[in-house]
Coordinates of C-alpha atoms in Angstrom, one line a residue:
X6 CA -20.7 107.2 201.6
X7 CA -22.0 110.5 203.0
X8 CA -24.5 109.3 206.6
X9 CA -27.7 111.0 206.1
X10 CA -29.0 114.0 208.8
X11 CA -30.6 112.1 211.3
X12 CA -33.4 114.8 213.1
X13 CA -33.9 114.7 217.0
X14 CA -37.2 112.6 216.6
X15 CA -35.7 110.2 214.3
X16 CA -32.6 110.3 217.4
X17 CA -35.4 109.3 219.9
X18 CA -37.3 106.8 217.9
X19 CA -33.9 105.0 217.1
X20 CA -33.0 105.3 221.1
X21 CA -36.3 103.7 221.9
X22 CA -35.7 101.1 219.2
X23 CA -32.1 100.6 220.6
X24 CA -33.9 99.6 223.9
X25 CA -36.1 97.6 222.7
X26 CA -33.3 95.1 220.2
X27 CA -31.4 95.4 223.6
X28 CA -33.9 93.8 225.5
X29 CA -34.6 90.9 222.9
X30 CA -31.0 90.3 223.3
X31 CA -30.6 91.6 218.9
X32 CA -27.3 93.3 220.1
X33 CA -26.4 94.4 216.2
X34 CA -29.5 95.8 215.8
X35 CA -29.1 98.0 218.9
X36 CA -25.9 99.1 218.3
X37 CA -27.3 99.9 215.0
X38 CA -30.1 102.1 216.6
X39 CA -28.0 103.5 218.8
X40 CA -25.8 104.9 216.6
X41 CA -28.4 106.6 214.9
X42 CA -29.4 107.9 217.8
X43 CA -26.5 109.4 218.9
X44 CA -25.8 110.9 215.0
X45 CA -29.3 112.8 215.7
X46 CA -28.3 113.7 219.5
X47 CA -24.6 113.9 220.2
X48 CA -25.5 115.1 223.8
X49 CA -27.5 112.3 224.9
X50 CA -25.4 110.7 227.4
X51 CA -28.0 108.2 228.1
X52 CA -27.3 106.7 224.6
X53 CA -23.3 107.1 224.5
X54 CA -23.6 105.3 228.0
X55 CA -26.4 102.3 227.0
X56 CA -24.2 101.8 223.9
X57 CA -20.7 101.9 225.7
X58 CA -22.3 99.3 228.4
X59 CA -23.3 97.5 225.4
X60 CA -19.8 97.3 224.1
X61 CA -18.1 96.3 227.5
X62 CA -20.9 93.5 227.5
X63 CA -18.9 91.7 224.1
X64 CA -15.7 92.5 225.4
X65 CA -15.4 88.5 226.4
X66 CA -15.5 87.8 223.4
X67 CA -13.8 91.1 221.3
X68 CA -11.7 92.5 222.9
X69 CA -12.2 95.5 220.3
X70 CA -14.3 96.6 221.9
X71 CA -12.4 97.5 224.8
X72 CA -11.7 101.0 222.9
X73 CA -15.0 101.7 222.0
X74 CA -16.2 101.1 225.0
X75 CA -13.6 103.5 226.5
X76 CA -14.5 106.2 223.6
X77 CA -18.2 106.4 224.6
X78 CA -18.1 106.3 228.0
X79 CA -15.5 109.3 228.0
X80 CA -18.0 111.2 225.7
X81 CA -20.6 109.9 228.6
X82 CA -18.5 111.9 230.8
X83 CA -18.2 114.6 228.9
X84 CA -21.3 115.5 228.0
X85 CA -23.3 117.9 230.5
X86 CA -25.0 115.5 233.9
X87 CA -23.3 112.6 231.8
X88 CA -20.7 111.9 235.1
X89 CA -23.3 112.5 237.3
X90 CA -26.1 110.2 236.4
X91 CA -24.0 107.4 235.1
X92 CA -20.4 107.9 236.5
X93 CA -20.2 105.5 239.4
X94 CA -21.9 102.7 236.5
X95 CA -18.9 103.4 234.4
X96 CA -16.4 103.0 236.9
X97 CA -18.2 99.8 238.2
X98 CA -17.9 98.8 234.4
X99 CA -13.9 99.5 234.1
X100 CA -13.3 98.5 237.7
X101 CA -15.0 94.9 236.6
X102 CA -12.8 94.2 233.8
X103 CA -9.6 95.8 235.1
X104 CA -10.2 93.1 237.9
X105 CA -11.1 89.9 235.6
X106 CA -8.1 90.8 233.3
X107 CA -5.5 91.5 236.4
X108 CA -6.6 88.6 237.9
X109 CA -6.3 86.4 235.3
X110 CA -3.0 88.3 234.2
X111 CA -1.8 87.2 238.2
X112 CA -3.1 83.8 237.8
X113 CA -0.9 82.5 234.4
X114 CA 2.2 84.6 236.0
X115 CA 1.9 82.3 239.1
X116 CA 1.4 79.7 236.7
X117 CA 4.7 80.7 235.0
X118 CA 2.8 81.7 231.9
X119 CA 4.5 84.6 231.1
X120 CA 3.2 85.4 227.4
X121 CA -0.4 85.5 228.6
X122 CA 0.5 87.5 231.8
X123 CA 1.6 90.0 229.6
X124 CA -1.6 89.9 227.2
X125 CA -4.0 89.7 230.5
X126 CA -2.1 92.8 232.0
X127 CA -1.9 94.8 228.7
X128 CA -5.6 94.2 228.1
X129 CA -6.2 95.3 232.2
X130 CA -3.9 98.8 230.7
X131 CA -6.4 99.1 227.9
X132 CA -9.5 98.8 230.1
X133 CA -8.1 101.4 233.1
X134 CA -5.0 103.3 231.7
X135 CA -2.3 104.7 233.8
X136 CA -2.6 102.6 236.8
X137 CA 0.8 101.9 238.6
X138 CA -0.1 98.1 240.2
X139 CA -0.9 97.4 236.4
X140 CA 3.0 98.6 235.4
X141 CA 4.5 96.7 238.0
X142 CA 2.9 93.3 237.0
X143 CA 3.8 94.4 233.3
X144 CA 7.4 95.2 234.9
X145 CA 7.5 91.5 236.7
X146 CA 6.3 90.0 233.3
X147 CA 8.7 91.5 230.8
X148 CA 11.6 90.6 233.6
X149 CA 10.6 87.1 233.8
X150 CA 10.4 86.8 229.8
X151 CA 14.2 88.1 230.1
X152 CA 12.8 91.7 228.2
X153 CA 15.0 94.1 231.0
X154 CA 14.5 97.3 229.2
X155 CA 10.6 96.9 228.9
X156 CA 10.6 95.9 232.3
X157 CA 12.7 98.5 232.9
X158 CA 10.1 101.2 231.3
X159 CA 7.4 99.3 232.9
X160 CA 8.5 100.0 236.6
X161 CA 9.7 103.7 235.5
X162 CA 5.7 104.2 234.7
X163 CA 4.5 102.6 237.8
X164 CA 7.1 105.0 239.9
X165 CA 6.1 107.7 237.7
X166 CA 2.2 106.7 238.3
X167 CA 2.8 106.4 242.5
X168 CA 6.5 107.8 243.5
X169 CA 5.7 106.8 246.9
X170 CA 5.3 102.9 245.6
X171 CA 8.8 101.1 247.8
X172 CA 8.2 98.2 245.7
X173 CA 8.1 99.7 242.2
X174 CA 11.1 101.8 243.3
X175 CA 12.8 98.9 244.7
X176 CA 12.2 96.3 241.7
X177 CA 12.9 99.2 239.1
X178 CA 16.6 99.0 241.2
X179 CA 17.0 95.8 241.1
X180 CA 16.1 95.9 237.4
X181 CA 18.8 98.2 236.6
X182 CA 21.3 96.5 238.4
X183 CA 20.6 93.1 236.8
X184 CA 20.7 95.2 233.6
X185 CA 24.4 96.8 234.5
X186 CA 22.6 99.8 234.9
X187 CA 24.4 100.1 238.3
X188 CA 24.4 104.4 238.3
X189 CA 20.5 104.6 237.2
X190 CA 19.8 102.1 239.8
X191 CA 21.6 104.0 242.2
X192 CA 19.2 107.0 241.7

């Protein structure tokens, strides 16, 4: 079905109406309104950032929503005083659940629960991408669930994340050499 033009006054009466289900707690009716607002006014970063916050508020209970959460607060970004007026909030945001899901990821490893260690630190990857102290738990994880080679490719991203990290270069080593991989560990 082809979305109808939405016109810049229609944008702000839907942002306003956004604001408004937001604070009556009618979450799909504010993500509805914000939508529309942002399909009138792709460069409001004020909407791409109250509906991303929006998003990362459900994540507890979706974990969907972890992407579109990421998706609209990189358009936040994007778009022109976007970083500016609501950077540090969005890094606040991500920092918050890259914390809550490494923590829990650390707390079922030390509890020998591998398979959600994994899940926890995978979800912490999808929050905050590219982070080497996320690869190196992922690295422990697949070890300890007898998966060398992912643990393998794990510690190669954390080294390739922070080459100064002793400890990822160290386990990623020992890896190889409890993999035969005595030349690669050698390196």
């Amino acid at each position: 079905d082809k979305k109808e033009k939405v016109s810049k006054a229609d944008a702000k009466i839907a942002k306003n109406s956004a604001k408004f289900y937001l604070s009556q707690n009618m979450y799909d009716k504010a993500i509805e309104q914000f939508e529309t607002a942002i399909q009138g006014r792709p460069d409001d970063a004020e909407a791409h950032f109250l509906l991303g916050k929006l998003y990362s508020d459900q994540i507890k209970d979706d974990d969907s929503r972890i992407e579109e959460m990421n998706r609209l607060f990189n358009l936040t970004l994007k778009i022109k005083k976007g970083e500016k007026k609501y950077g540090k909030s969005i890094r606040q945001v991500r920092d918050g659940w890259w914390t809550t899901f490494y923590n829990q990821g650390v707390n079922a490893l030390n509890g020998e629960d591998f398979s959600v260690a994994l899940t926890m630190f995978q979800q912490a990857d999808r929050v905050t991408p590219d982070l080497s102290t996320t690869y190196k738990m992922l690295g422990i994880c697949y070890l300890r669930m007898g998966q060398n080679q992912a643990g393998i490719d794990a510690y190669v991203k954390a080294v390739g994340f922070d080459s100064t990290d002793v400890t990822a270069r160290t386990n990623l080593g020992i890896a190889y050499l409890n993999s035969g991989k005595a030349p690669e560990a050698a390196e």
